[in-house]
PDB file of C-alpha atoms in Angstrom:
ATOM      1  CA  UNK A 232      75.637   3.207  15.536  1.00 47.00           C
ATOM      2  CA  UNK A 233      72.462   5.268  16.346  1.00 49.00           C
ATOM      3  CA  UNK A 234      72.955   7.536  18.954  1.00 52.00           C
ATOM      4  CA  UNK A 235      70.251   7.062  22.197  1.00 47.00           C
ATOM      5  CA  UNK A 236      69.086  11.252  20.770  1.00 49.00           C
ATOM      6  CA  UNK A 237      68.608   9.461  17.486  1.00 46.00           C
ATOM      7  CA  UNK A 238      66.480   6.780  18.506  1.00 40.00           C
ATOM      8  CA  UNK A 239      64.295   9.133  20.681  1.00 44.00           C
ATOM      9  CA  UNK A 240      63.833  11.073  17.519  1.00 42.00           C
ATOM     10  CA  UNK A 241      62.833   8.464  15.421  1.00 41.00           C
ATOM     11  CA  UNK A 242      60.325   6.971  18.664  1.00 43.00           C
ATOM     12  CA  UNK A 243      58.609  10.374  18.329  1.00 43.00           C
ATOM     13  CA  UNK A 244      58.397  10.692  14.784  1.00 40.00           C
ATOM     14  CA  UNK A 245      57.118   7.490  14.867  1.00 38.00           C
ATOM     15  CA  UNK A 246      54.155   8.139  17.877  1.00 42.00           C
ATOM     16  CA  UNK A 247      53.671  11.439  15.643  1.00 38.00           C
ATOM     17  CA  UNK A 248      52.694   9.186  12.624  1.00 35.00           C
ATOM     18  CA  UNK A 249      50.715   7.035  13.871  1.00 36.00           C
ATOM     19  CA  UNK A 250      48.118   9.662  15.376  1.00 37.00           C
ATOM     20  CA  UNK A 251      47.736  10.882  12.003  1.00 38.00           C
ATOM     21  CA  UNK A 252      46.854   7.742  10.746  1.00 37.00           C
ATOM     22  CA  UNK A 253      43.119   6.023  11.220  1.00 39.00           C
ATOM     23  CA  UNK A 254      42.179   4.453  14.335  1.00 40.00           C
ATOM     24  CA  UNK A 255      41.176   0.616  13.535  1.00 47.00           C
ATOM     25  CA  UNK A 256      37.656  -0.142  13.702  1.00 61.00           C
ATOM     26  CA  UNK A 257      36.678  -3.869  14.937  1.00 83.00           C
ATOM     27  CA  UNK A 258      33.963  -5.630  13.524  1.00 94.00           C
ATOM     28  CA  UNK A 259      30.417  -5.052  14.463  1.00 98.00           C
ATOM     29  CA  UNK A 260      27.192  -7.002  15.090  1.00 98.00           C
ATOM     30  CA  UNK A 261      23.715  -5.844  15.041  1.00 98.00           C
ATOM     31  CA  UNK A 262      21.079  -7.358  16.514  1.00 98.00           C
ATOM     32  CA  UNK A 263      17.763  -6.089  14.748  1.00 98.00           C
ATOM     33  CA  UNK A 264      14.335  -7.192  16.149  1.00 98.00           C
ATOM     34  CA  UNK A 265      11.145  -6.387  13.540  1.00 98.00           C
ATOM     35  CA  UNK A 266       7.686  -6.176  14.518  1.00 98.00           C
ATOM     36  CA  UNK A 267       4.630  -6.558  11.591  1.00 98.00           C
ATOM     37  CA  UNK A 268       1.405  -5.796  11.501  1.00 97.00           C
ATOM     38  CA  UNK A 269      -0.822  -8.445  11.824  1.00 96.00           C
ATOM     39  CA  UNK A 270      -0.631 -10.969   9.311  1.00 97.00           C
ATOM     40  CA  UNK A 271       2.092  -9.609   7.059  1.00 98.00           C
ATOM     41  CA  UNK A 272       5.486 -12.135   8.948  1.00 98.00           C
ATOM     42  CA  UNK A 273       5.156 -14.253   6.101  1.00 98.00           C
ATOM     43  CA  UNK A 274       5.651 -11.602   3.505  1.00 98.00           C
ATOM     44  CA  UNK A 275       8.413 -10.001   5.591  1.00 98.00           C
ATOM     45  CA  UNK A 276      10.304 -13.747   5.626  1.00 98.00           C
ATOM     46  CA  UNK A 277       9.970 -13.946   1.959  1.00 98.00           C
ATOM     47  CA  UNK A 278      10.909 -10.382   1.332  1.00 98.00           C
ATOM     48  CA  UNK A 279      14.404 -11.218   3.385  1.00 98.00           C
ATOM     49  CA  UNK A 280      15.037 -14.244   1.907  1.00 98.00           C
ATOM     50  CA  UNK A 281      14.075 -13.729  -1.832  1.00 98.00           C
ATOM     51  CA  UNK A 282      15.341 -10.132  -1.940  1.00 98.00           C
ATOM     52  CA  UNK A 283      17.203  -8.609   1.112  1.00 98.00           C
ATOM     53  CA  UNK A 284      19.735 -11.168   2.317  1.00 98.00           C
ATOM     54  CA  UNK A 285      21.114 -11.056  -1.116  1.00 98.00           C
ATOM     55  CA  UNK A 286      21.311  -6.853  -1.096  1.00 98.00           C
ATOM     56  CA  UNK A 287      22.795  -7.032   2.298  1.00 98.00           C
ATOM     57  CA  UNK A 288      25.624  -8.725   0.753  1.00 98.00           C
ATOM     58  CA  UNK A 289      26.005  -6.457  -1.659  1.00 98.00           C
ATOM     59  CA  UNK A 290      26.429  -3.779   0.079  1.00 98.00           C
ATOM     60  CA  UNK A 291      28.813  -5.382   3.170  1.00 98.00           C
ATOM     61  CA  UNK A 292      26.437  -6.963   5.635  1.00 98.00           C
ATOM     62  CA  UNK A 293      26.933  -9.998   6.730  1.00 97.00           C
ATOM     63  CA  UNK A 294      23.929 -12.238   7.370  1.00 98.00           C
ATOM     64  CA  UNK A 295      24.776 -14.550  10.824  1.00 97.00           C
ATOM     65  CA  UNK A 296      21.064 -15.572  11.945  1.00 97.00           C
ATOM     66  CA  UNK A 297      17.574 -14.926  11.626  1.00 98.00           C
ATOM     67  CA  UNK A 298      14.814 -16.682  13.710  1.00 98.00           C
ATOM     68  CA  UNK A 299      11.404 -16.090  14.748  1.00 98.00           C
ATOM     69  CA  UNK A 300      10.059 -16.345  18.562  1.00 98.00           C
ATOM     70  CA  UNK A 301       8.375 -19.440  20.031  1.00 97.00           C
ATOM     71  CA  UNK A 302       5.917 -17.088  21.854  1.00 97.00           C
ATOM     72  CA  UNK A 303       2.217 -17.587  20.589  1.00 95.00           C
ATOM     73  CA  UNK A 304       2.154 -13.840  20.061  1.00 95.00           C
ATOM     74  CA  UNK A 305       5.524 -13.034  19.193  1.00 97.00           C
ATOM     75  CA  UNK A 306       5.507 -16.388  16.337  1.00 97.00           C
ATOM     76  CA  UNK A 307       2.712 -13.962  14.633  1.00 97.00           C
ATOM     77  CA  UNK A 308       4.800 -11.045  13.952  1.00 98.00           C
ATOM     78  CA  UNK A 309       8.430 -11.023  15.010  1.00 98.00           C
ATOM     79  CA  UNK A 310      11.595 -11.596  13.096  1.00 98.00           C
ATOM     80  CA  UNK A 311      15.138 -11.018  15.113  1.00 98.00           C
ATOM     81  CA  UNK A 312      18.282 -11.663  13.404  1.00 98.00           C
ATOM     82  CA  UNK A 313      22.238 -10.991  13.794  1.00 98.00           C
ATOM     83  CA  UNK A 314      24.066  -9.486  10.894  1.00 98.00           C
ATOM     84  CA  UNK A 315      27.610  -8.022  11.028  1.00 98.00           C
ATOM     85  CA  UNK A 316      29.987  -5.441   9.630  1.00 98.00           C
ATOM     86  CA  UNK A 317      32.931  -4.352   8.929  1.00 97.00           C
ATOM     87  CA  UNK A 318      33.103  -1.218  11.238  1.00 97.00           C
ATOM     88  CA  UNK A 319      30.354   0.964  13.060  1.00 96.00           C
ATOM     89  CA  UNK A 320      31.573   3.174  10.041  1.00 97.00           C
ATOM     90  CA  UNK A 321      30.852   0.800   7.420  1.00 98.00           C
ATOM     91  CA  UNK A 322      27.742  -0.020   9.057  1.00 98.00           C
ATOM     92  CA  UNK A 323      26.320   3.211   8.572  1.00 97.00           C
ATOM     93  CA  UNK A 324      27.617   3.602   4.909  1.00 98.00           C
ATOM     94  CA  UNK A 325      25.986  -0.310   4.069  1.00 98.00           C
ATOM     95  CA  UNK A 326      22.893   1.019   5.543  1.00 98.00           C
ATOM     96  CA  UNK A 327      22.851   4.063   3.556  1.00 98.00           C
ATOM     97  CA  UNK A 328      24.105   2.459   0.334  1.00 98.00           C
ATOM     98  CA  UNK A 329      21.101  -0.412   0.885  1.00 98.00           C
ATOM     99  CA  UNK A 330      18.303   2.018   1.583  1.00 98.00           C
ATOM    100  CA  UNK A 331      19.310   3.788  -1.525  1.00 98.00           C
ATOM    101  CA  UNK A 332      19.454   1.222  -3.404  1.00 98.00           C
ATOM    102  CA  UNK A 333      16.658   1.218  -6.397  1.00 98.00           C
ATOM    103  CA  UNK A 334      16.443  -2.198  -6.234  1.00 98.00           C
ATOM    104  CA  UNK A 335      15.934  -2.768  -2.526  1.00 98.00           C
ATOM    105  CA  UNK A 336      13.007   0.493  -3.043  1.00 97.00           C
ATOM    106  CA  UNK A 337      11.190  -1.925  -5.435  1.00 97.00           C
ATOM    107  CA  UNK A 338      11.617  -5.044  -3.488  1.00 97.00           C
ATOM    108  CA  UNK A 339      10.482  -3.133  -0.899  1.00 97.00           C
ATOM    109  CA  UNK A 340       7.305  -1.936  -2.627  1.00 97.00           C
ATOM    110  CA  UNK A 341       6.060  -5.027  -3.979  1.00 97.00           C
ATOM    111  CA  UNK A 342       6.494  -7.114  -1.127  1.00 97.00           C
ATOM    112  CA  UNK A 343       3.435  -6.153   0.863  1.00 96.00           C
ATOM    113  CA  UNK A 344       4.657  -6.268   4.073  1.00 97.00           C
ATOM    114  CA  UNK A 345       4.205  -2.527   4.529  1.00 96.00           C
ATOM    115  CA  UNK A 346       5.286  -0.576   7.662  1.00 95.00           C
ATOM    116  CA  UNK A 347       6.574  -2.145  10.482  1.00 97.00           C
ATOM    117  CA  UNK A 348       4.384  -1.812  13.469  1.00 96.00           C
ATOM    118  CA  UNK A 349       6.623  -0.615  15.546  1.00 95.00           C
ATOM    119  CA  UNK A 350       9.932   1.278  14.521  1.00 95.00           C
ATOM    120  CA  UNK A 351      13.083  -1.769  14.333  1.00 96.00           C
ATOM    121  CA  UNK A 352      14.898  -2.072  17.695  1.00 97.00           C
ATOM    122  CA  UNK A 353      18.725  -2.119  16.717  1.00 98.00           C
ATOM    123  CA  UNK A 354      21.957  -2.803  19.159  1.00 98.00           C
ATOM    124  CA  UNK A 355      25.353  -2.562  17.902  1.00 98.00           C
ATOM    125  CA  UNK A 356      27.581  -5.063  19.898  1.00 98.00           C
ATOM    126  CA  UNK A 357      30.428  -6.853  19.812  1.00 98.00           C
ATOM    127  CA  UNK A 358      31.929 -10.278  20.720  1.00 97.00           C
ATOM    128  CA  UNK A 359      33.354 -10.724  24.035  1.00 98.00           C
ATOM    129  CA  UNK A 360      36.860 -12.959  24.042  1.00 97.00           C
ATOM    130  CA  UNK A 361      35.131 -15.925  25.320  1.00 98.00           C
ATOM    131  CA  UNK A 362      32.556 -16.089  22.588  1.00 97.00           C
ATOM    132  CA  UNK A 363      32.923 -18.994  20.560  1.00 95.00           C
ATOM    133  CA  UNK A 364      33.380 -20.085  17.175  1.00 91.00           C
ATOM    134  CA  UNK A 365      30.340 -21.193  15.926  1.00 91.00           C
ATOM    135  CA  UNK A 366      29.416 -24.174  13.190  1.00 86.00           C
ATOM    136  CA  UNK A 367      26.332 -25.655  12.046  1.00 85.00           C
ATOM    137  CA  UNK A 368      26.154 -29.121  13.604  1.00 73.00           C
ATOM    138  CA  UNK A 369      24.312 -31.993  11.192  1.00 68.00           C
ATOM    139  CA  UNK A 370      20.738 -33.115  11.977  1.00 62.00           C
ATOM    140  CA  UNK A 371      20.301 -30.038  14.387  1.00 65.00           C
ATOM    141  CA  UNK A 372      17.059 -28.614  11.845  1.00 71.00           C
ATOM    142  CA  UNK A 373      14.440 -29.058  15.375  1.00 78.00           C
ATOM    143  CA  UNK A 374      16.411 -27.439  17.735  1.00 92.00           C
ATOM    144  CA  UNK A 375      15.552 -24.163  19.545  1.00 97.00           C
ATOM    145  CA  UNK A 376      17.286 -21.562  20.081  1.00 97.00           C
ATOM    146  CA  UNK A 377      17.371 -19.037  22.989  1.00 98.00           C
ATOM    147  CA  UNK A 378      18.540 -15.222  22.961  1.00 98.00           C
ATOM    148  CA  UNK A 379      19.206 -14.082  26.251  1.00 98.00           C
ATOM    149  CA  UNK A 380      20.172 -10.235  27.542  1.00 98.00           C
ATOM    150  CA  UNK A 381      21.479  -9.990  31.603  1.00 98.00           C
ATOM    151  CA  UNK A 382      21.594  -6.661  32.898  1.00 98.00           C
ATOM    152  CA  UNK A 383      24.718  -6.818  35.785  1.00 98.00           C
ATOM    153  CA  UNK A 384      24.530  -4.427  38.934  1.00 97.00           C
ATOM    154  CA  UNK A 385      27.055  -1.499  39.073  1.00 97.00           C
ATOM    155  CA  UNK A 386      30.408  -2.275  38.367  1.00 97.00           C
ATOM    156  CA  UNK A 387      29.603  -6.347  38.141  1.00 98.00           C
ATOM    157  CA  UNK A 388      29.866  -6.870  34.127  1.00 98.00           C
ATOM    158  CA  UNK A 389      34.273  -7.959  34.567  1.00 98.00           C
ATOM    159  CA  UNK A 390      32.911 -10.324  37.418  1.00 98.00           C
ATOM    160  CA  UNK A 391      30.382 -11.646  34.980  1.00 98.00           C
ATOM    161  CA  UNK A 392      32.403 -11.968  32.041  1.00 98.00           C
ATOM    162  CA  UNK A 393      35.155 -14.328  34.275  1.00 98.00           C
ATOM    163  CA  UNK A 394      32.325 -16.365  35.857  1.00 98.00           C
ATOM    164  CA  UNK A 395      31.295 -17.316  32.080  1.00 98.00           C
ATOM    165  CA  UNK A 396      34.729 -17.371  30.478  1.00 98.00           C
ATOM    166  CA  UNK A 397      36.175 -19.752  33.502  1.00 98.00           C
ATOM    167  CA  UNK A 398      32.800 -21.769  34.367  1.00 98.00           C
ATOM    168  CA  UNK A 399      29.975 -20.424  32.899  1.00 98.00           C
ATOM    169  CA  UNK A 400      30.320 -21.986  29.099  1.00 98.00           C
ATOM    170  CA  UNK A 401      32.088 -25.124  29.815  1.00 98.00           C
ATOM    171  CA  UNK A 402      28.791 -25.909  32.197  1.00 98.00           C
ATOM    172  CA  UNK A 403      26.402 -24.663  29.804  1.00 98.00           C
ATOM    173  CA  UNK A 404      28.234 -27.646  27.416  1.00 97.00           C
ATOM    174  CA  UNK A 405      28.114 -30.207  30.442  1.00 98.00           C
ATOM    175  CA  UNK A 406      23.881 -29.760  30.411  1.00 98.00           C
ATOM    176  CA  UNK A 407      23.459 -30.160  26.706  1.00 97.00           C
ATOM    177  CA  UNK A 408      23.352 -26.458  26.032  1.00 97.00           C
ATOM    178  CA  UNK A 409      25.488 -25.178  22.969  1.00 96.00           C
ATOM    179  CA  UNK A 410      26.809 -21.353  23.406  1.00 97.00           C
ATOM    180  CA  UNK A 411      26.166 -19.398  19.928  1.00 97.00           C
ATOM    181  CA  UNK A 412      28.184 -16.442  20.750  1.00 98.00           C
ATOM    182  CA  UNK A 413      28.414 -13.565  23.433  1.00 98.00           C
ATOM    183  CA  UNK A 414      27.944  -9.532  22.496  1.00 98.00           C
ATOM    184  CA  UNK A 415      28.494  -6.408  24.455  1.00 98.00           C
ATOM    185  CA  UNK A 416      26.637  -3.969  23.628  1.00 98.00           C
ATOM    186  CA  UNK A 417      29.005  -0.839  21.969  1.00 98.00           C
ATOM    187  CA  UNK A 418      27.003   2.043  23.198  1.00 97.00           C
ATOM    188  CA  UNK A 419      26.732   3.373  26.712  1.00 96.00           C
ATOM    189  CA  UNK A 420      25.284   3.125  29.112  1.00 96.00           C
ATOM    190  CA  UNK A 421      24.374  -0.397  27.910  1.00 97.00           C
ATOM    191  CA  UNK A 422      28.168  -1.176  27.240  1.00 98.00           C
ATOM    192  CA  UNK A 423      28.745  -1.022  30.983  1.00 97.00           C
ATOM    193  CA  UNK A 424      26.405  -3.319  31.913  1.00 98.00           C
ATOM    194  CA  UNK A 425      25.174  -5.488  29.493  1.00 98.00           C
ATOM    195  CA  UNK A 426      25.651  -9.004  27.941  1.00 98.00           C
ATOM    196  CA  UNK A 427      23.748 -10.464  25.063  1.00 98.00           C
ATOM    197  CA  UNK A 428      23.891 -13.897  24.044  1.00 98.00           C
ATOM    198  CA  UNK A 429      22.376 -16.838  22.433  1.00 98.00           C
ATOM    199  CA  UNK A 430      22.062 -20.642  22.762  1.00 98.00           C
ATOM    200  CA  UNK A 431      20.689 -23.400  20.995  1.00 97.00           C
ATOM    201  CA  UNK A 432      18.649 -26.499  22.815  1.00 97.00           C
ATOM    202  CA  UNK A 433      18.348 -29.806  20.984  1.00 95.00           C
ATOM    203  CA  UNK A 434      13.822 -28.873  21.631  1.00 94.00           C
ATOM    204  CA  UNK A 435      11.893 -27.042  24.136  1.00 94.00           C
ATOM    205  CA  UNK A 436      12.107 -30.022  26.581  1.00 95.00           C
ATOM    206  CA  UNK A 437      15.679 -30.240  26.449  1.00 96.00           C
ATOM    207  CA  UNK A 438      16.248 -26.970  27.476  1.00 97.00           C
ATOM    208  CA  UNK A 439      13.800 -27.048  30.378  1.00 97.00           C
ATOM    209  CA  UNK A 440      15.904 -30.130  31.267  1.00 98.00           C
ATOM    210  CA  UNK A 441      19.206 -28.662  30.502  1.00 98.00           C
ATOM    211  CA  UNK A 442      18.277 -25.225  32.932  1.00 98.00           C
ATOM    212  CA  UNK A 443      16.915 -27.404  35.867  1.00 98.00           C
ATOM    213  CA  UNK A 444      20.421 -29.824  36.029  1.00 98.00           C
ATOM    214  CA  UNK A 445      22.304 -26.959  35.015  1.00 98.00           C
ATOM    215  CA  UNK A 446      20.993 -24.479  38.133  1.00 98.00           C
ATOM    216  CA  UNK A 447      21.347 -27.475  40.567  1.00 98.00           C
ATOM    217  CA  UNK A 448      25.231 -28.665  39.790  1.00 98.00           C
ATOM    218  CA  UNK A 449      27.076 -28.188  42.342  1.00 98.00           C
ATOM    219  CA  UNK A 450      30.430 -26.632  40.801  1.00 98.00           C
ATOM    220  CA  UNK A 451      27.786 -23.993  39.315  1.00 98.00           C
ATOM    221  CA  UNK A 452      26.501 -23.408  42.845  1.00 98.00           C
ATOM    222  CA  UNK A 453      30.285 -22.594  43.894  1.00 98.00           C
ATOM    223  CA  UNK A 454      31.091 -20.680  41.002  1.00 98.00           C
ATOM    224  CA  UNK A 455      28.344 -18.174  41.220  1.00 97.00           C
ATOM    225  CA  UNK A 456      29.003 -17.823  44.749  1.00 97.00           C
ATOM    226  CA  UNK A 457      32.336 -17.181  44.444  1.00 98.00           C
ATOM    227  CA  UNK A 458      32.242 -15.026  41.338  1.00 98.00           C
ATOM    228  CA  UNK A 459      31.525 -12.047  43.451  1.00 97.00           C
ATOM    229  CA  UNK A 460      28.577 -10.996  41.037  1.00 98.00           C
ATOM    230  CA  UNK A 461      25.510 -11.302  42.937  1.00 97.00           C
ATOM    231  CA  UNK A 462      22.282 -10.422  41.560  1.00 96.00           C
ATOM    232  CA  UNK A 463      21.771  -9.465  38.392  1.00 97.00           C
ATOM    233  CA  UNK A 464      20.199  -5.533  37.885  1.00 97.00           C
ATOM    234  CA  UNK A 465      16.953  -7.184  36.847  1.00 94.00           C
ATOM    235  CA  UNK A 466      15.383 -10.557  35.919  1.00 96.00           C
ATOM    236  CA  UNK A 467      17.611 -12.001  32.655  1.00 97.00           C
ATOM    237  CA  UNK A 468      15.381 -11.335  29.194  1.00 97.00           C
ATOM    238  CA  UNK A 469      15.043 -15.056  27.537  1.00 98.00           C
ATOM    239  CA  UNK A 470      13.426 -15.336  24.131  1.00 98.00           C
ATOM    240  CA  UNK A 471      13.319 -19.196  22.408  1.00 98.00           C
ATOM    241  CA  UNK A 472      13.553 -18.944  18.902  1.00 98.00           C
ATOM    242  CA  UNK A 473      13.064 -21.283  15.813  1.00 97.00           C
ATOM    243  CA  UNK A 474      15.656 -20.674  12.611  1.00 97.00           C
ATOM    244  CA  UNK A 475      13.649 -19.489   9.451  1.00 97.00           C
ATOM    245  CA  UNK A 476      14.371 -21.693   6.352  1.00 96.00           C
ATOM    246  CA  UNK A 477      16.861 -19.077   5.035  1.00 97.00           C
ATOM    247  CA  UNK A 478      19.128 -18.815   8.379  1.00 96.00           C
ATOM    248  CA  UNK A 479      22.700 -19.096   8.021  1.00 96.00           C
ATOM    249  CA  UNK A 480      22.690 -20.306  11.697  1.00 95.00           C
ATOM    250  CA  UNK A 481      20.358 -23.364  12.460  1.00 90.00           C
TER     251      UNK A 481
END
């Protein structure tokens, strides 16, 4: 029979262990926006999706989404897509691995895209508990998509998080708007703050529809003024977005 010493020994052997051992790294997403010079999108699209996609793979990334924005401009010269990894760790060794990759270097030279205009915007997140699981639905190939990034004031992003995990999402599916999935940004300050998600609208005019009905139901009235968030930090980003023909999500 072990003795009550005995089994505090062996608890604090055991405590010993495990801080020797690895901390466990969660999954990560990364939400990548690219901007081209003028007129070189469509070689950037095929570059992805005759070359890249398949090099992410081999080296660990995950591809979840890629779309262009609706915006006259932004449609032009804008790709923003969603991969994911294993680990912030592994996402730094897949990046290295990729970029040093001699196959990527040549895909990468012939393509003619170039330099980006502007250096890629990156954000490391990951999913909140509420965020869904998401599936492809059949005869969805015109809907629109919509990322959107809300800022919370000081202190507000728990209160935020409750008001969509108890109201926010089930509304969002009462107005004909499907939830994608929900990020927090890892790194601070942003982390604090700051949640990402996206959307998808059956078109443009459903989800002009779907906001107006949505921001006038009553039960969302109550919930947002019981929520205890008040206003956001700043005015909520919103970009609509089209799939390209070689999205995993569309």
């Amino acid at each position: 029979m072990p003795t009550a010493r005995s089994l505090a020994t062996a608890a604090a052997a055991v405590a010993f262990l495990l801080t020797l051992a690895p901390a466990v790294q969660a999954e990560v997403y990364e939400l990548r926006i690219y901007k081209t010079n003028e007129g070189k999108l469509d070689a950037l699209n095929a570059r992805f999706r005759d070359h890249t996609m398949r090099l992410f793979k081999k080296h660990g990334i995950e591809s979840m989404g890629y779309w262009v924005p609706t915006d006259r401009d932004d449609s032009q010269n804008t790709l923003i897509y969603v991969i994911k990894h294993e680990s912030r760790d592994a996402a730094k060794e897949s990046w290295k691995n990729f970029l040093a990759d001699p196959e990527w270097k040549k895909a990468a030279a012939e393509s003619g895209v170039g330099r980006l205009a502007e250096r890629p915007e990156s954000t490391y997140m990951e999913l909140t508990d509420y965020s869904p699981e998401y599936r492809n639905a059949e005869g969805d190939e015109n809907d629109v998509f919509e990322l959107r990034i809300y800022e919370a004031a000081e202190g507000k992003l728990d209160k935020l998080d409750a008001r969509f995990r108890d109201h926010t999402i089930g509304l969002f599916a009462k107005h004909g708007i499907k939830s994608v999935a929900y990020w927090h940004p890892t790194d601070s300050p942003d982390s604090e703050n700051t949640l990402i998600y996206i959307v998808e609208h059956e078109s443009d005019e459903a989800a002009q529809l779907s906001w107006k009905s949505f921001a006038a139901d009553p039960e969302w009235k109550k919930a947002a003024a019981a929520s205890g968030v008040g206003r956001l930090a700043k005015r909520p980003t919103s970009i609509y977005m089209t799939p390209t023909d070689y999205s995993p999500i569309k």
